[in-house]
Coordinates of C-alpha atoms in Angstrom, one line a residue:
M1 CA -0.2 0.0 -0.1
T2 CA 1.1 3.6 -0.9
A3 CA 0.5 7.1 0.8
T4 CA -1.5 7.5 -1.8
Q5 CA -3.9 4.7 -1.0
E6 CA -4.8 5.6 2.8
P7 CA -7.8 5.5 4.0
G8 CA -9.9 8.6 5.6
I9 CA -10.8 9.2 8.8
Q10 CA -13.3 7.2 10.2
Q11 CA -15.1 8.2 13.0
Q12 CA -16.6 4.8 14.2
P13 CA -14.3 1.6 14.5
S14 CA -15.7 -1.1 12.4
S15 CA -13.9 -3.9 14.7
T16 CA -13.2 -5.8 11.2
T17 CA -9.5 -7.2 10.5
D18 CA -8.9 -8.6 7.1
R19 CA -5.8 -9.5 5.5
T20 CA -4.1 -6.0 4.7
G21 CA -4.8 -4.0 8.2
V22 CA -6.2 -4.0 11.5
T23 CA -8.4 -1.1 13.3
M24 CA -7.1 0.8 15.6
T25 CA -6.9 4.1 17.3
L26 CA -4.7 6.7 16.4
I27 CA -2.5 6.2 19.9
Q28 CA -2.6 2.2 19.2
A29 CA -1.0 3.2 16.1
V30 CA 1.9 5.4 17.5
T31 CA 2.9 2.1 20.0
E32 CA 2.9 0.2 16.8
A33 CA 4.9 2.1 14.7
L34 CA 7.5 2.9 17.9
R35 CA 7.1 -0.8 18.4
G36 CA 8.4 -1.3 14.8
E37 CA 11.2 1.2 14.8
L38 CA 12.2 -0.6 18.1
A39 CA 12.8 -3.7 16.2
R40 CA 13.6 -2.7 12.9
D41 CA 16.7 -0.2 14.2
E42 CA 18.9 -0.8 17.1
R43 CA 20.2 2.5 17.0
V44 CA 16.4 3.5 18.3
V45 CA 16.1 4.3 21.7
I46 CA 12.7 5.9 23.3
F47 CA 13.1 7.9 26.7
G48 CA 10.9 10.6 28.4
E49 CA 8.8 11.2 31.9
D50 CA 7.0 7.8 32.6
V51 CA 7.9 6.3 29.6
G52 CA 8.9 2.9 30.7
A53 CA 7.2 0.6 33.2
R54 CA 4.1 3.1 33.1
G55 CA 4.0 3.4 29.0
G56 CA 3.7 7.1 29.5
V57 CA 0.8 9.8 30.7
F58 CA -1.2 8.7 27.5
L59 CA -0.1 4.9 27.5
A60 CA 1.6 5.3 24.0
T61 CA 4.7 3.4 25.1
A62 CA 2.8 0.9 27.2
G63 CA 4.7 -2.2 27.1
L64 CA 7.7 -1.3 25.0
Q65 CA 10.2 -1.6 28.1
A66 CA 8.9 -4.9 29.2
E67 CA 9.6 -6.0 25.1
F68 CA 13.0 -4.2 24.2
G69 CA 14.5 -3.6 27.8
S70 CA 15.4 -0.7 29.9
K71 CA 18.3 0.3 27.9
R72 CA 15.9 1.2 24.9
V73 CA 13.0 2.6 26.6
F74 CA 13.7 4.3 29.7
D75 CA 12.3 7.1 31.9
T76 CA 14.2 10.6 32.8
P77 CA 14.2 13.0 35.3
L78 CA 11.5 16.1 35.2
S79 CA 13.6 18.0 32.8
E80 CA 12.6 19.1 29.4
A81 CA 16.0 20.6 28.8
A82 CA 17.8 17.7 30.0
I83 CA 15.4 15.3 27.4
V84 CA 16.2 17.5 24.5
G85 CA 19.7 18.0 25.2
A86 CA 20.3 14.3 25.7
A87 CA 18.4 13.4 22.4
V88 CA 20.2 15.9 20.6
G89 CA 23.9 14.5 22.2
M90 CA 22.4 11.0 21.2
A91 CA 21.7 12.0 17.6
V92 CA 25.4 13.1 16.8
R93 CA 26.4 10.1 18.4
G94 CA 24.8 7.8 15.8
L95 CA 21.5 6.6 17.9
R96 CA 17.8 7.5 16.5
P97 CA 16.7 9.0 19.7
I98 CA 12.7 9.2 20.0
A99 CA 11.8 11.5 22.7
E100 CA 8.6 12.4 24.6
I101 CA 7.5 15.3 26.5
Q102 CA 4.4 14.5 28.0
F103 CA 2.6 17.7 27.1
A104 CA 3.6 20.0 24.0
D105 CA 2.9 23.1 26.6
Y106 CA 5.8 21.5 28.7
I107 CA 8.4 21.6 25.7
G108 CA 9.4 25.5 26.8
P109 CA 12.7 24.5 28.9
G110 CA 13.6 22.8 26.1
F111 CA 13.3 25.1 23.3
D112 CA 16.8 26.7 23.5
Q113 CA 18.2 23.1 23.0
L114 CA 15.8 22.7 19.5
A115 CA 15.8 25.8 18.3
S116 CA 19.8 26.4 18.9
Q117 CA 21.2 23.3 18.9
A118 CA 19.3 20.4 16.7
A119 CA 17.7 22.7 13.9
K120 CA 21.1 24.5 13.5
L121 CA 23.8 21.5 13.4
R122 CA 23.9 20.2 10.0
Y123 CA 24.2 24.1 8.8
R124 CA 26.7 25.0 11.3
S125 CA 28.8 22.1 10.9
G126 CA 28.4 22.3 6.8
G127 CA 26.9 19.0 6.5
Q128 CA 29.2 16.8 8.5
F129 CA 26.3 15.9 11.2
T130 CA 22.8 15.7 11.2
C131 CA 20.4 15.5 14.1
P132 CA 18.2 12.7 13.4
L133 CA 15.7 12.8 16.2
V134 CA 11.9 12.9 16.8
I135 CA 10.6 15.2 19.4
R136 CA 6.6 13.0 20.1
T137 CA 4.3 15.3 22.2
P138 CA 0.5 15.3 22.8
S139 CA -1.1 19.1 21.6
G140 CA -4.0 20.7 21.4
G141 CA -7.1 21.0 23.2
G142 CA -10.8 19.7 23.7
V143 CA -10.0 17.4 27.0
K144 CA -10.4 20.5 29.4
G145 CA -7.1 20.5 30.3
G146 CA -6.9 24.0 30.8
H147 CA -4.0 26.7 29.6
H148 CA -1.2 24.4 30.7
H149 CA -2.3 21.0 29.1
S150 CA -4.2 22.4 26.1
Q151 CA -2.1 24.7 23.7
S152 CA -1.0 24.4 20.1
P153 CA 2.7 25.6 19.8
E154 CA 3.3 24.1 16.4
A155 CA 3.9 27.6 14.8
Y156 CA 7.1 28.8 17.5
Y157 CA 8.9 25.2 15.8
C158 CA 7.7 26.3 12.1
H159 CA 9.5 29.3 12.4
T160 CA 12.6 27.5 13.2
P161 CA 14.7 26.7 10.0
G162 CA 16.0 23.4 10.6
L163 CA 12.9 21.8 12.2
K164 CA 10.2 19.5 10.4
V165 CA 7.0 19.8 11.8
V166 CA 3.9 17.5 11.5
M167 CA 0.9 16.6 13.1
P168 CA -1.4 13.6 11.9
S169 CA -5.1 13.2 12.6
T170 CA -5.7 9.6 11.7
P171 CA -4.1 6.6 12.8
Y172 CA -3.0 5.5 9.1
D173 CA -1.0 8.8 9.1
A174 CA 0.1 8.8 12.6
A175 CA 2.2 5.4 11.9
G176 CA 3.1 6.5 8.5
L177 CA 4.7 9.6 9.4
L178 CA 6.3 8.6 12.7
R179 CA 8.0 5.9 11.4
A180 CA 9.3 8.7 8.2
A181 CA 10.2 11.0 11.0
S182 CA 12.0 8.4 12.8
R183 CA 14.3 7.4 9.3
G184 CA 15.1 11.3 8.3
D185 CA 18.6 12.6 9.0
D186 CA 16.7 15.7 10.6
P187 CA 15.2 16.7 13.7
V188 CA 11.1 16.4 13.7
M189 CA 8.7 17.7 16.1
F190 CA 5.9 15.4 16.2
F191 CA 2.8 16.9 17.5
E192 CA 0.2 14.3 18.1
P193 CA -3.3 15.6 18.6
K194 CA -4.1 14.2 22.1
R195 CA -8.0 14.4 21.8
L196 CA -8.1 12.2 18.9
Y197 CA -5.5 9.5 20.6
R198 CA -8.7 7.1 21.3
A199 CA -11.6 9.1 18.9
A200 CA -9.8 8.8 15.9
K201 CA -10.0 5.0 14.8
G202 CA -9.5 3.5 11.4
E203 CA -7.6 0.7 9.3
V204 CA -3.8 0.6 9.8
P205 CA -2.3 -2.1 7.2
T206 CA 0.3 -4.9 9.2
E207 CA 3.2 -4.4 6.6
D208 CA 5.8 -1.3 6.9
Y209 CA 4.9 1.9 5.3
V210 CA 5.8 5.4 5.7
V211 CA 4.1 8.5 4.8
E212 CA 6.3 11.0 3.1
L213 CA 6.6 14.1 5.2
G214 CA 5.4 17.3 3.3
K215 CA 2.5 15.8 1.6
A216 CA -1.3 17.0 1.9
A217 CA -3.8 14.1 1.7
I218 CA -7.3 15.5 0.0
R219 CA -10.1 14.0 2.7
Q220 CA -12.6 14.9 0.6
E221 CA -13.1 16.1 -3.3
G222 CA -15.2 19.2 -4.1
S223 CA -15.7 22.1 -6.3
D224 CA -16.8 25.4 -4.5
I225 CA -14.8 25.9 -1.7
S226 CA -11.6 24.5 -0.1
L227 CA -11.6 23.7 3.8
I228 CA -8.0 23.3 4.7
G229 CA -6.7 22.2 8.4
Y230 CA -4.7 19.9 10.1
G231 CA -4.2 17.6 13.3
G232 CA -7.3 18.1 16.0
V233 CA -9.5 20.1 13.9
M234 CA -9.7 17.2 11.2
P235 CA -13.3 15.7 12.3
D236 CA -15.0 18.7 12.9
V237 CA -13.8 20.3 9.2
L238 CA -15.1 17.0 7.8
K239 CA -18.3 17.6 9.5
A240 CA -18.3 21.1 8.4
A241 CA -18.3 20.0 4.9
E242 CA -20.9 17.7 5.3
A243 CA -23.2 20.2 6.9
L244 CA -22.6 22.4 3.7
A245 CA -23.1 19.4 1.4
G246 CA -26.7 19.1 3.0
E247 CA -27.1 22.5 1.3
G248 CA -25.5 21.9 -2.1
V249 CA -22.2 22.9 -1.2
S250 CA -19.5 21.1 -2.8
A251 CA -16.4 21.6 -0.3
E252 CA -13.1 20.2 -0.9
V253 CA -11.2 19.0 2.4
I254 CA -7.3 18.8 2.9
D255 CA -5.3 17.6 5.5
L256 CA -2.0 19.3 5.8
R257 CA -0.3 16.4 7.9
S258 CA 3.0 17.9 7.5
L259 CA 3.3 22.1 7.9
V260 CA 7.1 21.8 7.3
P261 CA 7.7 21.4 4.5
W262 CA 3.8 21.6 3.4
D263 CA 2.3 21.1 0.1
R264 CA 2.0 24.0 -1.5
D265 CA 1.0 22.2 -4.6
T266 CA -1.9 20.7 -3.7
V267 CA -3.2 23.4 -1.4
L268 CA -2.5 26.1 -4.5
T269 CA -3.9 23.7 -7.2
S270 CA -7.3 23.1 -5.1
V271 CA -7.9 26.8 -4.1
A272 CA -7.1 28.0 -7.4
R273 CA -9.8 25.5 -8.9
T274 CA -12.6 26.3 -6.2
G275 CA -11.8 30.0 -6.0
R276 CA -12.3 30.4 -2.0
A277 CA -10.7 28.9 0.9
V278 CA -11.1 28.7 5.0
L279 CA -8.2 28.1 6.8
I280 CA -9.0 26.3 10.0
S281 CA -6.5 25.5 13.3
E282 CA -7.4 25.6 16.8
A283 CA -3.8 27.8 17.2
P284 CA -4.3 31.1 18.6
R285 CA -4.8 33.0 15.5
I286 CA -2.2 35.8 15.8
G287 CA 1.3 34.0 14.2
N288 CA -0.2 30.6 13.7
F289 CA 0.6 28.4 10.6
M290 CA -2.2 29.2 8.2
G291 CA -1.1 32.6 8.5
E292 CA 1.6 31.6 6.0
V293 CA -0.8 29.8 4.2
A294 CA -3.2 32.8 3.5
S295 CA 0.5 34.7 2.9
V296 CA 1.2 31.9 -0.1
L297 CA -2.5 31.9 -1.6
Q298 CA -2.5 35.3 -2.2
E299 CA 0.9 35.6 -3.7
E300 CA 0.2 32.7 -5.9
V301 CA -3.4 32.4 -7.0
F302 CA -4.7 35.8 -6.4
D303 CA -6.2 36.3 -9.4
S304 CA -8.2 33.0 -9.1
L305 CA -9.9 33.9 -5.6
L306 CA -13.4 35.0 -5.9
A307 CA -13.7 35.8 -2.2
P308 CA -10.9 36.5 0.6
V309 CA -9.1 33.8 2.3
I310 CA -11.0 33.3 5.8
Q311 CA -8.9 32.0 8.9
V312 CA -11.0 29.9 11.6
A313 CA -8.7 29.6 14.4
G314 CA -8.6 29.4 18.1
F315 CA -8.5 32.9 20.5
D316 CA -5.8 35.4 21.3
T317 CA -6.6 34.3 25.1
P318 CA -5.0 31.8 27.5
Y319 CA -6.4 28.3 26.5
P320 CA -9.4 28.6 28.7
Y321 CA -10.3 25.6 31.5
V322 CA -13.9 25.1 30.7
Q323 CA -14.7 26.6 27.7
D324 CA -13.2 24.2 25.0
R325 CA -16.2 24.0 22.8
I326 CA -16.4 27.7 22.5
Y327 CA -12.6 28.2 21.7
L328 CA -11.8 25.2 19.5
P329 CA -13.3 25.6 15.2
G330 CA -16.3 24.0 15.8
P331 CA -18.4 22.8 12.5
T332 CA -20.7 25.8 13.1
R333 CA -17.9 28.6 13.1
I334 CA -16.2 26.3 10.1
V335 CA -20.0 26.4 8.5
R336 CA -19.7 30.2 9.1
A337 CA -16.8 31.1 7.7
A338 CA -17.6 28.8 4.3
V339 CA -20.9 30.7 4.1
K340 CA -19.4 34.1 4.4
A341 CA -17.0 33.3 1.5
L342 CA -19.5 31.8 -0.8
T343 CA -21.6 34.8 -0.6
Y344 CA -18.9 37.3 -0.7

């Protein structure tokens, strides 16, 4: 099976198993990908806070220490700076570290290690050294975690040349992108939308496969408007497209999957054809990644636009404790933005 044959998001479990795939949740797909990488390459090591015997705060690494031993799957002190710094050192010395940060909100103390060391190692050494590491971390809201457990900080890392940034929304993509990230030679920030960990279910092939970084997925073809998102918002984007279909509107739904690099060709081709674009993310609006997408759209396909490009995003406030449904871009806000573009 190739990346272009991947299934779309399945909101309901089918409980079916066949010769080529198994139905699993997004977090189960992460676990299986990690297990496969540990088995495939003895240089792969996994570490982070409580990832050993417990299996991590969301149990993504459950059972891996027992299977592969405490020298390859192990706990660290509560120090994100040390976790990231150790990962950089291991990568330089020839290992393939996959580090877990318990929540994306916690990466701050390790930011200098990422921005000043990991991201620049290939460039400052003239290509003599690379930094093949993956930082996995749960990201985004929707679990009533408040402002220290629900943020979407991916834009900080998109703004740092030398880092790759990925955020899957389906089990298939989670496994395929994680394998691709682990096998590359550059540092990858792998954001996992925690509210989809057990809500997103789908068929995942039993054989080894990768999903190439920098390739978007068209979840639904359409001709009237392009709805473009990534990560945790994707189920709501599809619900909005379904609601629009009920009103006779044909919406194309694109899942970016990878932010750095991102698939400009697929996005530009879609918007040049539909003439309208709504960009959806749950990150705060100011400075979020979709601002870059909007900028490229107006630079490259301005003459094809039939309406202004519209963003639907989180609000420019600290993430609230109890107002997830208001803060997140739900189907109602997405449909409202689409109608605004369609009636411009």
